[in-house]
CSV table of C-alpha atoms and ligand atoms in Angstrom, one decimal:
chain,number,residue,atom,x,y,z
A,1374,MET,CA,175.8,146.4,50.1
A,1375,PRO,CA,177.3,146.7,46.3
A,1376,VAL,CA,176.6,149.9,44.7
A,1377,ASP,CA,176.1,150.3,40.8
A,1378,LEU,CA,179.7,151.6,39.9
A,1379,GLU,CA,178.4,152.9,36.4
A,1380,LEU,CA,175.5,154.7,38.1
A,1381,CYS,CA,178.2,156.4,40.7
A,1382,ALA,CA,180.6,157.2,38.0
A,1383,SER,CA,178.0,159.0,35.8
A,1384,ARG,CA,176.6,160.9,38.7
A,1385,ALA,CA,180.1,162.2,39.5
A,1386,ALA,CA,180.8,163.3,36.1
A,1387,ALA,CA,177.3,165.0,35.9
A,1388,GLU,CA,178.0,166.7,39.3
A,1389,ALA,CA,181.7,167.8,38.0
A,1390,ASP,CA,180.0,169.3,35.0
A,1391,PRO,CA,179.7,173.1,35.8
A,1392,ALA,CA,176.7,173.3,33.5
A,1393,TRP,CA,174.5,171.2,35.9
A,1394,GLY,CA,173.3,173.1,38.9
A,1395,THR,CA,175.8,175.7,39.7
A,1396,HIS,CA,174.8,179.1,41.4
A,1397,ALA,CA,175.7,180.5,38.1
A,1398,SER,CA,173.1,178.3,36.2
A,1399,THR,CA,169.7,179.1,35.5
A,1400,THR,CA,168.8,175.9,34.1
A,1401,GLY,CA,168.4,172.3,35.7
A,1402,SER,CA,167.8,168.8,34.7
A,1403,VAL,CA,164.1,167.8,34.9
A,1404,HIS,CA,162.7,164.4,34.8
A,1405,SER,CA,159.1,165.2,34.9
A,1406,TRP,CA,156.2,167.2,36.7
A,1407,ASP,CA,153.0,166.4,37.7
A,1408,LEU,CA,149.8,167.6,39.9
A,1409,SER,CA,149.4,165.6,43.1
A,1410,THR,CA,147.6,165.5,46.3
A,1411,GLY,CA,148.8,163.6,49.3
A,1412,VAL,CA,152.2,163.2,50.7
A,1413,ASP,CA,153.9,166.0,48.7
A,1414,GLY,CA,152.6,168.9,51.1
A,1415,PRO,CA,149.4,170.5,51.7
A,1416,GLY,CA,146.5,170.6,49.1
A,1417,THR,CA,147.2,169.9,45.4
A,1418,ARG,CA,150.8,170.5,44.4
A,1419,PHE,CA,152.7,171.4,41.4
A,1420,VAL,CA,155.4,168.7,41.6
A,1421,LEU,CA,158.8,169.2,39.9
A,1422,PHE,CA,160.8,166.1,39.8
A,1423,THR,CA,164.5,166.8,39.3
A,1424,ALA,CA,166.8,164.3,37.6
A,1425,GLY,CA,169.8,163.0,39.5
A,1426,CYS,CA,170.6,161.4,42.7
A,1427,PRO,CA,173.6,160.7,44.9
A,1428,LEU,CA,171.7,157.9,46.7
A,1429,ALA,CA,170.7,154.3,45.1
A,1430,CYS,CA,167.8,153.2,47.6
A,1431,ALA,CA,166.8,149.6,47.2
A,1432,TYR,CA,163.1,150.6,47.3
A,1433,CYS,CA,163.5,153.3,44.6
A,1434,HIS,CA,160.4,153.4,42.8
A,1435,ASN,CA,161.9,155.5,40.2
A,1436,PRO,CA,165.2,154.7,39.5
A,1437,ASP,CA,165.2,156.1,36.3
A,1438,THR,CA,165.4,159.5,38.1
A,1439,GLN,CA,168.6,158.7,39.6
A,1440,GLN,CA,170.7,159.9,36.9
A,1441,MET,CA,171.0,163.6,35.6
A,1442,ARG,CA,171.2,162.3,32.0
A,1443,ASN,CA,168.1,161.1,32.0
A,1444,GLY,CA,166.5,164.5,32.5
A,1445,THR,CA,165.6,167.6,30.0
A,1446,ARG,CA,167.1,170.8,30.6
A,1447,TRP,CA,164.6,173.4,31.8
A,1448,THR,CA,165.0,176.9,32.4
A,1449,VAL,CA,163.6,178.6,35.8
A,1450,GLU,CA,161.5,180.6,33.6
A,1451,GLU,CA,159.9,177.6,31.7
A,1452,VAL,CA,159.2,176.0,35.1
A,1453,LEU,CA,157.6,179.1,36.5
A,1454,ASP,CA,155.6,179.6,33.5
A,1455,ARG,CA,154.4,176.2,33.9
A,1456,MET,CA,153.6,176.4,37.5
A,1457,ALA,CA,151.8,179.8,37.0
A,1458,ARG,CA,149.3,177.9,34.6
A,1459,TYR,CA,148.0,176.2,37.3
A,1460,ARG,CA,148.3,178.6,40.2
A,1461,THR,CA,144.6,179.5,40.5
A,1462,PHE,CA,143.6,175.9,40.7
A,1463,ILE,CA,146.6,175.0,43.3
A,1464,GLU,CA,145.7,178.2,45.5
A,1465,SER,CA,141.8,177.3,45.5
A,1466,SER,CA,143.1,174.0,47.2
A,1467,GLY,CA,145.3,175.4,49.7
A,1468,GLY,CA,148.3,173.8,47.9
A,1469,GLY,CA,151.5,175.1,46.5
A,1470,VAL,CA,154.8,173.8,44.8
A,1471,THR,CA,157.1,171.0,45.8
A,1472,ILE,CA,160.2,170.5,44.1
A,1473,SER,CA,161.3,166.6,44.4
A,1474,GLY,CA,163.3,164.2,42.5
A,1475,GLY,CA,165.8,162.5,42.3
A,1476,GLU,CA,167.3,164.7,44.7
A,1477,PRO,CA,166.7,168.6,44.0
A,1478,LEU,CA,169.7,169.5,46.3
A,1479,LEU,CA,172.0,168.0,43.6
A,1480,GLN,CA,171.1,171.2,41.6
A,1481,PRO,CA,171.1,173.7,44.4
A,1482,ALA,CA,171.2,176.9,42.3
A,1483,PHE,CA,168.2,175.8,40.1
A,1484,THR,CA,166.4,174.4,42.8
A,1485,SER,CA,166.9,177.7,44.9
A,1486,ALA,CA,165.9,179.8,41.9
A,1487,VAL,CA,162.5,177.8,41.1
A,1488,LEU,CA,161.6,178.1,45.1
A,1489,GLN,CA,162.4,181.7,45.1
A,1490,GLY,CA,160.3,182.4,41.8
A,1491,ALA,CA,157.4,180.4,43.1
A,1492,GLN,CA,157.3,182.3,46.4
A,1493,GLU,CA,157.4,185.5,44.6
A,1494,LEU,CA,154.6,184.1,42.7
A,1495,GLY,CA,152.9,184.1,46.2
A,1496,MET,CA,152.8,180.0,46.2
A,1497,HIS,CA,153.3,178.0,49.2
A,1498,THR,CA,156.9,176.0,48.5
A,1499,ALA,CA,158.0,172.7,49.6
A,1500,LEU,CA,161.4,170.9,49.1
A,1501,ASP,CA,161.3,167.0,49.1
A,1502,THR,CA,164.8,165.7,49.9
A,1503,SER,CA,166.8,162.8,51.5
A,1504,GLY,CA,168.9,165.3,53.4
A,1505,ALA,CA,171.9,163.7,52.1
A,1506,LEU,CA,173.0,166.8,50.4
A,1507,GLY,CA,171.3,169.1,53.0
A,1508,ALA,CA,174.7,171.0,53.3
A,1509,ARG,CA,174.3,172.5,49.8
A,1510,ALA,CA,171.0,174.0,51.0
A,1511,ASP,CA,172.1,177.7,51.9
A,1512,ASP,CA,170.3,180.1,53.8
A,1513,GLN,CA,168.7,181.7,50.9
A,1514,LEU,CA,167.4,178.4,49.6
A,1515,LEU,CA,165.8,177.7,53.0
A,1516,ALA,CA,164.4,181.0,53.1
A,1517,ALA,CA,162.4,180.3,50.2
A,1518,THR,CA,161.2,177.0,51.6
A,1519,ASP,CA,158.0,176.8,53.5
A,1520,LEU,CA,158.2,173.3,54.4
A,1521,VAL,CA,160.9,170.9,54.1
A,1522,LEU,CA,159.7,167.2,53.5
A,1523,LEU,CA,162.7,165.2,54.8
A,1524,ASP,CA,162.9,161.5,54.0
A,1525,ILE,CA,165.0,159.7,56.9
A,1526,LYS,CA,165.1,156.5,55.6
A,1527,ALA,CA,166.2,154.4,58.5
A,1528,ILE,CA,167.9,155.6,62.0
A,1529,ASP,CA,170.5,153.1,62.2
A,1530,PRO,CA,173.6,154.0,60.1
A,1531,ALA,CA,174.4,150.5,59.1
A,1532,VAL,CA,170.8,150.1,58.0
A,1533,TYR,CA,170.7,153.3,56.4
A,1534,ALA,CA,174.1,152.4,54.2
A,1535,ASP,CA,172.6,149.1,53.3
A,1536,LEU,CA,169.5,150.7,52.1
A,1537,THR,CA,170.7,153.5,50.4
A,1538,GLY,CA,174.2,153.2,49.7
A,1539,GLY,CA,174.9,156.3,51.4
A,1540,ALA,CA,175.6,157.9,55.0
A,1541,LEU,CA,172.8,158.9,57.4
A,1542,SER,CA,174.9,161.6,59.3
A,1543,PRO,CA,174.5,164.3,56.6
A,1544,THR,CA,170.7,163.6,56.8
A,1545,LEU,CA,170.7,164.1,60.6
A,1546,ARG,CA,173.0,167.0,60.4
A,1547,PHE,CA,170.5,168.6,58.1
A,1548,ALA,CA,167.2,167.6,60.4
A,1549,GLU,CA,169.0,169.3,63.3
A,1550,ARG,CA,170.1,172.4,61.3
A,1551,LEU,CA,166.4,172.7,60.3
A,1552,ALA,CA,165.5,172.0,64.0
A,1553,THR,CA,167.5,175.1,65.0
A,1554,LEU,CA,166.0,177.2,62.2
A,1555,ARG,CA,162.4,176.2,63.5
A,1556,LYS,CA,161.6,175.2,59.9
A,1557,THR,CA,158.5,173.4,59.4
A,1558,VAL,CA,159.2,169.6,58.5
A,1559,TRP,CA,157.1,166.5,57.4
A,1560,VAL,CA,159.1,163.3,57.8
A,1561,ARG,CA,158.7,160.6,55.4
A,1562,TYR,CA,159.6,157.0,56.3
A,1563,VAL,CA,159.1,154.0,54.1
A,1564,LEU,CA,158.9,151.0,55.8
A,1565,VAL,CA,160.5,148.1,54.3
A,1566,PRO,CA,159.9,144.8,56.1
A,1567,GLY,CA,163.1,142.8,57.2
A,1568,TRP,CA,165.2,146.0,56.6
A,1569,ASN,CA,164.0,149.1,58.8
A,1570,ASP,CA,161.1,147.6,60.6
A,1571,ALA,CA,162.7,146.2,63.6
A,1572,PRO,CA,160.7,147.4,66.7
A,1573,ASP,CA,163.8,148.8,68.5
A,1574,GLN,CA,164.5,150.8,65.4
A,1575,VAL,CA,161.1,152.0,64.8
A,1576,ALA,CA,161.2,153.0,68.5
A,1577,ARG,CA,164.6,154.9,68.2
A,1578,HIS,CA,163.2,156.5,64.9
A,1579,ALA,CA,160.2,158.0,66.3
A,1580,ALA,CA,162.1,159.2,69.8
A,1581,TYR,CA,164.6,161.0,67.4
A,1582,VAL,CA,162.0,162.6,65.5
A,1583,ALA,CA,160.0,163.7,68.0
A,1584,GLY,CA,163.3,165.2,69.9
A,1585,LEU,CA,163.7,167.7,66.9
A,1586,GLY,CA,160.7,169.5,68.1
A,1587,ASN,CA,159.7,171.0,64.5
A,1588,VAL,CA,158.3,168.0,62.8
A,1589,GLU,CA,154.5,168.9,62.2
A,1590,ARG,CA,153.8,165.4,60.7
A,1591,VAL,CA,155.4,161.8,59.8
A,1592,ASP,CA,154.3,160.0,56.8
A,1593,VAL,CA,155.0,156.1,57.4
A,1594,LEU,CA,154.6,154.7,54.1
A,1595,GLY,CA,154.6,151.0,53.4
A,1596,TYR,CA,157.2,149.3,50.8
A,1597,HIS,CA,155.2,148.2,47.8
A,1598,ARG,CA,156.4,146.3,44.7
A,1599,LEU,CA,154.4,148.3,42.1
A,1600,GLY,CA,156.9,149.4,39.3
A,1601,ARG,CA,159.5,146.9,40.1
A,1602,GLU,CA,159.8,145.6,36.5
A,1603,LYS,CA,161.6,149.1,35.8
A,1604,TYR,CA,164.8,147.6,37.6
A,1605,ALA,CA,165.0,144.7,34.7
A,1606,GLN,CA,163.9,147.1,32.1
A,1607,LEU,CA,167.2,149.8,33.3
A,1608,GLY,CA,169.3,146.5,33.6
A,1609,LEU,CA,169.5,147.3,37.4
A,1610,VAL,CA,169.6,144.8,40.3
A,1611,ASP,CA,166.5,144.6,42.2
A,1612,ARG,CA,167.9,144.0,45.8
A,1613,LEU,CA,164.5,143.8,47.1
A,1614,GLU,CA,163.4,140.7,45.3
A,1615,GLY,CA,161.5,138.4,47.4
A,1616,VAL,CA,160.9,141.2,49.9
A,1617,GLU,CA,157.1,141.2,50.5
A,1618,ALA,CA,155.2,144.5,50.5
A,1619,ALA,CA,154.4,146.2,54.1
A,1620,SER,CA,150.9,144.8,55.4
A,1621,PRO,CA,148.8,147.6,56.4
A,1622,ALA,CA,149.1,146.1,60.0
A,1623,GLN,CA,152.8,146.5,60.1
A,1624,VAL,CA,152.4,150.2,58.6
A,1625,GLN,CA,150.0,151.0,61.4
A,1626,ARG,CA,152.0,149.6,64.0
A,1627,ALA,CA,154.8,152.0,63.2
A,1628,ARG,CA,152.3,154.9,63.0
A,1629,ASP,CA,150.9,154.1,66.5
A,1630,VAL,CA,154.9,154.1,67.6
A,1631,PHE,CA,155.3,157.8,66.1
A,1632,GLY,CA,151.9,158.8,67.5
A,1633,ALA,CA,152.9,157.5,71.0
A,1634,ALA,CA,155.9,159.7,71.0
A,1635,GLY,CA,153.7,162.6,70.6
A,1636,LEU,CA,153.9,162.9,66.6
A,1637,PHE,CA,151.1,163.5,64.2
A,1638,ALA,CA,151.4,160.3,62.0
A,1639,PRO,CA,148.0,160.0,59.9
B,920,SF4,S1,166.6,159.4,47.5
B,920,SF4,FE1,164.7,159.2,46.2
B,920,SF4,S2,165.3,159.2,44.1
B,920,SF4,FE2,167.2,158.7,45.4
B,920,SF4,S3,167.4,156.7,45.0
B,920,SF4,FE3,166.3,157.0,47.0
B,920,SF4,S4,164.4,156.7,46.7
B,920,SF4,FE4,165.4,157.1,44.7
């Protein structure tokens, strides 16, 4: 599948800039933040969306988060101050803090510092990642992470490459490292009709995830077309134009396969 060369070049340039997300930095590029309840971890979450992502998923609902240059520079202290304002409310719901994106591991020093700061505030911490840059998560970052929300977008390497523009193997290596560490993981899987929903793929996906042994929950989410107008607004090609949203029955069938593999897939 063609990958937007201008996007790739801008990401490469951003990554090469030592001011963006190196270990010496205490600032990061932030797209936005929100309070949410649902699939971002237990309870109500303060969710920080970092800017910049090495992938270009065909179903990405927030393609404006894919480039670092679209973010605003925040210091770690500014993030922690903002989180702390909601701490009592969040804690009363059994919630915590989730760092999402974009891809938080594109800025590992910033992400690590935010996770450590949140943990020092006594808050539950979650890292929402595709795992594509899992090798950038050092032991200190993972020690500050109570839960990893791992997006395994397809189990077939060719399908994964078509869907995301990237390689599957770094995500699987990260999943297996987390399993070795016995880190709690929730897996996310967006079901895209005609792309990653073939019955044999779903069965392989479920068997792989069940074999990890550390996955507490699997969220199967149906692809939907809300927000697709962003593609035209940003001048991007909508590679899923003409692909229908996943039906509730399709999503339930996939959930049942994960459930039959012994996984909790609500
Ligand atoms: S990993 Fe997430 S932010 Fe990055 S392109 Fe895919 S869906 Fe979008």
